[in-house]
Amino acid sequence: MSGTRRDSTPPVIAFIGIGLMGRPMARHLLAAGYPVRAQNRTAAKAEALVADGAVFAATPAAAAEGTDIVIVMVSDTPSVEAALFGPDGVTRSLADGALVIDMGTTAVMATREFARRIAERGGRYVDAPVSGGQVGAEEKTLSIMVGGAEADVAEAMPLFQAMGRRVTHVGPVGAGQVAKTANQMVVGLTIGAVAEALTLAEAAGVSSAKVREALMGGFADSRILELHGKRMVERAFTPGGKVTTQAKDMHQAADLAQALGLDLPALALNRDLYDRLIAQGDGALDHSALIRLFVRQD
Amino acid sequence: MSGTRRDSTPPVIAFIGIGLMGRPMARHLLAAGYPVRAQNRTAAKAEALVADGAVFAATPAAAAEGTDIVIVMVSDTPSVEAALFGPDGVTRSLADGALVIDMGTTAVMATREFARRIAERGGRYVDAPVSGGQVGAEEKTLSIMVGGAEADVAEAMPLFQAMGRRVTHVGPVGAGQVAKTANQMVVGLTIGAVAEALTLAEAAGVSSAKVREALMGGFADSRILELHGKRMVERAFTPGGKVTTQAKDMHQAADLAQALGLDLPALALNRDLYDRLIAQGDGALDHSALIRLFVRQD
C-alpha cells in the first residue's frame, strides 16, 4: 500500500477528540467533503457532529480501522499517548502507511518518540499544533504550525487549509511542537510584560487605559497588548485561554529548555508566576489575570 | 500675560538639543512655518539646521529669552535639569507664562519636580516623550505620549502634529513619562521573550526563521517579533536602539517601581540581563542582541 493517495475520492478521516477545539475543526472537514469517523472519550460530545454527518466510533482503534488519515486533537501528552498506544488505541488497527496527525499541544520530546513508534508500525507522523483558540477553530482562522516530512505535509495540506488560515511548515517531525512551545512562551512572557507595565502605570497614578492606548501603534504594540491588555485594563478575566493551560505550557517549555541544557531565566520566572497565580486560586481565570499578582488586593 | 496665545503669528520656538532626534524634529517645525531658535551643547551640530532657517543661540537662556515655547530634547534627566535650571539655563530668561515642553525620556519623579519648579517661576510644563527612534523623527511618524494640563496640551498640539503621527494625551504632568516608561518596559521584556523563545527553537534544532514566520499573525505577534525577531534570526545587531539606552530605561523603570513600593520581578530580571549584556561588551549593539546571552558562544 502506498503512503500517498492517488485516487480522487476524499479519504475517510478518523478524528480522535471532539472537544471545544476538535468539534468545529471536524465540522470544517465535513463541510469540505471529507467523510469523518469521530471518536471521543465522552460519547455524548460527538452527538452534534453525528447530526452534521460524522460516523461515531466507540474507540480510537475503531475510528482508525481501515482509514488512511488519523487526526488526534486531545488535551495533553498523556492523552495523545493513550489515544495512539493504549489498549484500544489507534495502533491496534493502524493501516500500513497511514498518516497520523497530532494537532494538539504535545511535548516535543514525546512527539519525536511517538513518531518513531508509529513509524515502527508502518505509519507516518505529522505534528500540527494550532494557535487561535476556540474562536479560531470555529471561524477557520487557526494558525497551524507543522512538523513532518515534505511529502506527508503536502498530503495533509488540503486538510489544514480546510481548518485554518495560516499554515507554516516549520521543519521535520517535532518542529511544529517546537514552534507552538515558542508561541506559548512569547504569549506568557508578553502577558507578563504588559501586566507589569500597566501595574507600574496605575501605581504611578496614571490611567492604564490611556497608557495602553499610547503604546498601541508603536514598538510596544502586540496582539497581547491589544487583546489581553484590554482585559487587564477592564479587569475582565473570563477565559479565553486559562491560567492552568498557560501554566502547563510554561512548564512544558521550561522542561524542554532544561532537557536541552539551556538556562532561560525569564521563562523560569514566568512559569513560577503562573504557579503562584494558581496557588492564590486564580487558575480558572483568563491568563491575562497575571496582573492580579502585582496589584495590592485592597 | 496670558498663558494661551490669541494671535495668529506662529510663536518662536526655542529648541534645546539638536541631536539625532532633535534635528529632524526641529526641521519639521521650520517646515511648518515656525521660527526656531536652536541651541546645542556642541554648536557645530546646529549648522545644518541654521542652513534650514533656524537661528543659533549660544545657551539655553539665550534661546528661551522672549519666547513663549521652549522644547527640550536632550539625552537624560541630568541634562534636562542642566538645560532648565543650570547657570545659563532656560529659567534665567523664562518669560512669564511660557510653556516648557520636555520631549526626551526623563525620570517620572524628576519630571514632576521640574514642573513644580517651572510653575514657581511663572511657567507651564508639559512632558511629551516620543517613541519611534531616529527614523520616526525623520519620517514624522513618532508616537508622542503627553502629560500636562488640558489647555497647555491643546496649545502644544499643533507642534506635536508637525513632528509626529500618533499623539496621546495620557494624563497630568508626568503621565507622558509614565507611558514612555511602560513603553520601554514592554519593549525590553518582549525582546527578552522573543530572544528566549528563538533560542529554545534553535537549541531544539529548528530554524528560528521558520518559527518566527509561524508565530507571525497569531497571538504571539508583535512589532518586536517582526523587527527585532528578524535581527535575532539574522544576528544583525547594528542599532537601532542601543543596549546601553535600553539598560538605562530599565533601570529608570525599576527605580520608579521601587519608589512606588512595587515588586515587579520580570522587570528586575530584564534590567539585570541588560546589565550582563553590557558587562560582556555588547553595550553598543542593538537591544535585540539580548539573544547573545542565551546562545552558547562556540
Short mmCIF file of C-alpha atoms in Angstrom, two decimals, chain A residues 31-281:
data_model
loop_
_atom_site.label_atom_id
_atom_site.label_comp_id
_atom_site.label_asym_id
_atom_site.label_seq_id
_atom_site.Cartn_x
_atom_site.Cartn_y
_atom_site.Cartn_z
CA ALA A 31 -18.13 20.77 5.11
CA ALA A 32 -15.13 20.34 2.79
CA GLY A 33 -16.49 16.93 1.72
CA TYR A 34 -14.39 14.55 3.84
CA PRO A 35 -16.15 11.59 5.48
CA VAL A 36 -15.32 11.80 9.21
CA ARG A 37 -15.29 9.00 11.76
CA ALA A 38 -15.38 10.74 15.13
CA GLN A 39 -14.29 9.37 18.48
CA ASN A 40 -14.42 10.95 21.92
CA ARG A 41 -13.96 9.68 25.45
CA THR A 42 -17.29 11.29 26.36
CA ALA A 43 -19.59 9.85 23.67
CA ALA A 44 -22.30 12.48 24.22
CA LYS A 45 -19.95 15.19 22.89
CA ALA A 46 -19.97 13.53 19.46
CA GLU A 47 -23.75 13.79 19.05
CA ALA A 48 -23.86 17.22 17.40
CA LEU A 49 -21.14 16.13 15.00
CA VAL A 50 -23.03 12.95 14.10
CA ALA A 51 -26.01 15.18 13.28
CA ASP A 52 -23.66 17.03 10.91
CA GLY A 53 -22.84 13.77 9.12
CA ALA A 54 -19.99 12.18 11.07
CA VAL A 55 -19.99 8.48 11.94
CA PHE A 56 -19.39 7.72 15.63
CA ALA A 57 -16.63 5.32 16.63
CA ALA A 58 -16.51 3.88 20.13
CA THR A 59 -12.69 3.72 20.43
CA PRO A 60 -9.62 5.22 18.73
CA ALA A 61 -8.89 1.75 17.32
CA ALA A 62 -12.39 1.55 15.80
CA ALA A 63 -12.06 5.06 14.36
CA ALA A 64 -8.69 4.31 12.73
CA GLU A 65 -9.64 0.93 11.29
CA GLY A 66 -9.16 0.97 7.52
CA THR A 67 -8.62 4.74 7.30
CA ASP A 68 -5.56 6.41 5.81
CA ILE A 69 -5.61 9.56 7.93
CA VAL A 70 -5.97 9.82 11.70
CA ILE A 71 -6.21 13.24 13.36
CA VAL A 72 -5.67 13.43 17.12
CA MET A 73 -6.92 16.53 18.98
CA VAL A 74 -6.81 15.72 22.70
CA SER A 75 -5.87 17.76 25.75
CA ASP A 76 -2.32 16.76 26.72
CA THR A 77 0.67 14.49 26.11
CA PRO A 78 -0.57 11.50 28.19
CA SER A 79 -3.92 11.65 26.35
CA VAL A 80 -2.12 11.51 22.98
CA GLU A 81 -0.12 8.51 24.16
CA ALA A 82 -3.31 6.75 25.35
CA ALA A 83 -5.16 7.51 22.09
CA LEU A 84 -2.29 6.15 20.00
CA PHE A 85 -0.79 3.32 22.05
CA GLY A 86 -3.42 2.49 24.71
CA PRO A 87 -5.34 -0.84 24.95
CA ASP A 88 -7.90 0.32 22.36
CA GLY A 89 -5.61 2.89 20.75
CA VAL A 90 -5.06 3.78 17.11
CA THR A 91 -2.09 1.41 16.71
CA ARG A 92 -4.37 -1.62 17.33
CA SER A 93 -5.80 -1.10 13.83
CA LEU A 94 -3.40 1.29 12.08
CA ALA A 95 -3.38 0.70 8.30
CA ASP A 96 0.02 0.27 6.67
CA GLY A 97 1.26 3.68 5.50
CA ALA A 98 -1.49 5.57 7.30
CA LEU A 99 -0.80 9.17 8.33
CA VAL A 100 -1.22 10.17 11.98
CA ILE A 101 -1.60 13.93 12.55
CA ASP A 102 -1.38 15.27 16.11
CA MET A 103 -2.98 18.73 16.21
CA GLY A 104 -2.90 19.16 19.99
CA THR A 105 -0.16 20.83 22.04
CA THR A 106 2.16 17.93 22.91
CA ALA A 107 5.64 17.84 24.43
CA VAL A 108 8.43 17.99 21.81
CA MET A 109 10.47 15.01 23.05
CA ALA A 110 7.33 12.86 23.39
CA THR A 111 6.28 13.84 19.86
CA ARG A 112 9.57 12.62 18.41
CA GLU A 113 9.17 9.38 20.37
CA PHE A 114 5.55 8.88 19.23
CA ALA A 115 6.62 9.44 15.59
CA ARG A 116 9.32 6.79 15.96
CA ARG A 117 6.87 4.27 17.42
CA ILE A 118 4.28 4.99 14.70
CA ALA A 119 6.99 4.52 12.03
CA GLU A 120 7.90 1.14 13.60
CA ARG A 121 4.28 0.09 12.97
CA GLY A 122 4.47 1.19 9.32
CA GLY A 123 2.71 4.53 9.79
CA ARG A 124 3.73 8.14 9.18
CA TYR A 125 3.54 11.08 11.60
CA VAL A 126 2.96 14.82 11.36
CA ASP A 127 2.65 17.25 14.28
CA ALA A 128 0.45 20.25 13.55
CA PRO A 129 -0.49 22.16 16.70
CA VAL A 130 -2.70 25.20 16.32
CA SER A 131 -2.97 28.70 17.72
CA GLY A 132 -6.09 30.84 17.80
CA GLY A 133 -8.26 29.10 20.36
CA GLN A 134 -11.90 28.08 20.15
CA VAL A 135 -12.85 31.20 18.20
CA GLY A 136 -10.11 30.48 15.66
CA ALA A 137 -11.31 26.89 15.35
CA GLU A 138 -14.89 27.98 14.77
CA GLU A 139 -14.04 30.80 12.36
CA LYS A 140 -11.44 28.75 10.46
CA THR A 141 -8.74 31.31 11.29
CA LEU A 142 -6.34 28.99 13.16
CA SER A 143 -2.60 29.28 12.68
CA ILE A 144 -1.21 25.78 12.12
CA MET A 145 2.48 25.03 12.82
CA VAL A 146 3.56 21.88 11.05
CA GLY A 147 6.40 19.41 11.56
CA GLY A 148 6.91 16.42 9.28
CA ALA A 149 8.39 15.04 6.08
CA GLU A 150 7.78 17.11 2.95
CA ALA A 151 5.51 14.54 1.23
CA ASP A 152 3.46 13.87 4.37
CA VAL A 153 2.90 17.57 4.98
CA ALA A 154 1.90 18.05 1.33
CA GLU A 155 -0.66 15.26 1.71
CA ALA A 156 -2.13 16.84 4.85
CA MET A 157 -2.15 20.37 3.45
CA PRO A 158 -5.71 20.31 2.00
CA LEU A 159 -7.00 19.25 5.42
CA PHE A 160 -5.09 22.07 7.16
CA GLN A 161 -6.43 24.57 4.64
CA ALA A 162 -9.96 23.37 5.41
CA MET A 163 -9.43 24.03 9.14
CA GLY A 164 -7.19 27.13 9.40
CA ARG A 165 -5.83 30.19 7.68
CA ARG A 166 -2.08 30.37 8.22
CA VAL A 167 -0.20 27.10 7.71
CA THR A 168 3.58 27.07 8.18
CA HIS A 169 5.73 24.01 7.53
CA VAL A 170 8.38 24.67 10.19
CA GLY A 171 10.62 21.60 9.78
CA PRO A 172 10.81 17.84 10.42
CA VAL A 173 8.67 15.92 12.92
CA GLY A 174 8.55 17.79 16.23
CA ALA A 175 9.21 21.22 14.66
CA GLY A 176 5.53 22.13 14.79
CA GLN A 177 5.53 21.48 18.55
CA VAL A 178 8.75 23.46 18.93
CA ALA A 179 7.06 26.43 17.23
CA LYS A 180 3.98 26.00 19.42
CA THR A 181 6.19 25.95 22.51
CA ALA A 182 7.89 29.15 21.34
CA ASN A 183 4.45 30.63 20.67
CA GLN A 184 3.22 29.88 24.20
CA MET A 185 6.44 31.23 25.69
CA VAL A 186 6.10 34.52 23.84
CA VAL A 187 2.42 34.74 24.81
CA GLY A 188 3.10 34.07 28.51
CA LEU A 189 6.08 36.40 28.73
CA THR A 190 4.39 39.20 26.79
CA ILE A 191 1.36 38.96 29.07
CA GLY A 192 3.84 39.31 31.93
CA ALA A 193 5.45 42.37 30.30
CA VAL A 194 2.14 44.14 29.73
CA ALA A 195 0.91 43.21 33.23
CA GLU A 196 3.97 44.70 34.95
CA ALA A 197 3.95 47.83 32.75
CA LEU A 198 0.26 48.56 33.35
CA THR A 199 0.72 47.88 37.07
CA LEU A 200 3.52 50.45 37.17
CA ALA A 201 1.34 52.99 35.37
CA GLU A 202 -1.56 52.51 37.78
CA ALA A 203 0.70 52.70 40.83
CA ALA A 204 2.07 55.98 39.42
CA GLY A 205 -1.50 57.32 39.35
CA VAL A 206 -1.95 57.15 35.58
CA SER A 207 -4.83 55.53 33.67
CA SER A 208 -3.77 52.13 32.35
CA ALA A 209 -6.37 52.52 29.60
CA LYS A 210 -4.64 55.70 28.39
CA VAL A 211 -1.19 54.12 28.65
CA ARG A 212 -2.32 51.11 26.61
CA GLU A 213 -3.74 53.50 24.02
CA ALA A 214 -0.49 55.49 23.92
CA LEU A 215 1.56 52.31 23.38
CA MET A 216 -0.55 50.93 20.53
CA GLY A 217 0.92 51.52 17.09
CA GLY A 218 4.48 51.88 18.45
CA PHE A 219 7.34 49.44 19.16
CA ALA A 220 5.50 48.12 22.25
CA ASP A 221 2.46 47.10 20.20
CA SER A 222 1.38 43.46 20.14
CA ARG A 223 -1.71 41.27 19.85
CA ILE A 224 -1.29 40.71 23.60
CA LEU A 225 -1.33 44.47 24.33
CA GLU A 226 -4.46 44.82 22.23
CA LEU A 227 -6.45 41.80 23.48
CA HIS A 228 -5.05 40.86 26.88
CA GLY A 229 -4.05 44.43 27.75
CA LYS A 230 -7.71 45.40 27.31
CA ARG A 231 -8.79 42.60 29.66
CA MET A 232 -6.25 43.81 32.24
CA VAL A 233 -7.45 47.42 32.00
CA GLU A 234 -11.05 46.28 32.46
CA ARG A 235 -10.15 43.51 34.98
CA ALA A 236 -12.32 41.23 32.78
CA PHE A 237 -10.85 37.75 33.16
CA THR A 238 -13.42 35.40 31.62
CA PRO A 239 -11.35 32.97 29.53
CA GLY A 240 -10.18 32.93 26.70
CA GLY A 241 -7.10 30.94 27.47
CA LYS A 242 -7.00 29.63 31.03
CA VAL A 243 -4.26 30.27 33.60
CA THR A 244 -3.97 26.50 34.16
CA THR A 245 -3.34 25.89 30.44
CA GLN A 246 -0.75 28.68 30.28
CA ALA A 247 0.97 27.25 33.37
CA LYS A 248 1.05 23.78 31.78
CA ASP A 249 2.57 25.24 28.61
CA MET A 250 5.23 27.15 30.55
CA HIS A 251 6.19 24.02 32.46
CA GLN A 252 6.43 22.15 29.17
CA ALA A 253 8.66 24.87 27.71
CA ALA A 254 10.85 25.03 30.82
CA ASP A 255 11.20 21.24 30.87
CA LEU A 256 12.30 21.31 27.23
CA ALA A 257 14.82 24.09 27.98
CA GLN A 258 16.23 22.02 30.82
CA ALA A 259 16.42 18.89 28.65
CA LEU A 260 18.41 20.95 26.12
CA GLY A 261 20.75 22.31 28.80
CA LEU A 262 19.52 25.89 28.38
CA ASP A 263 19.21 28.49 31.12
CA LEU A 264 16.23 30.68 30.16
CA PRO A 265 15.62 32.85 33.24
CA ALA A 266 12.57 34.86 32.09
CA LEU A 267 10.80 31.61 31.14
CA ALA A 268 11.57 30.08 34.55
CA LEU A 269 10.32 33.20 36.32
CA ASN A 270 7.12 33.35 34.27
CA ARG A 271 6.39 29.67 34.98
CA ASP A 272 6.76 30.38 38.71
CA LEU A 273 4.47 33.42 38.47
CA TYR A 274 1.73 31.34 36.82
CA ASP A 275 2.16 28.71 39.55
CA ARG A 276 1.71 31.44 42.17
CA LEU A 277 -1.42 32.64 40.37
CA ILE A 278 -2.90 29.13 40.57
CA ALA A 279 -1.88 28.91 44.24
CA GLN A 280 -3.85 32.07 45.01
CA GLY A 281 -6.95 30.48 43.46
#
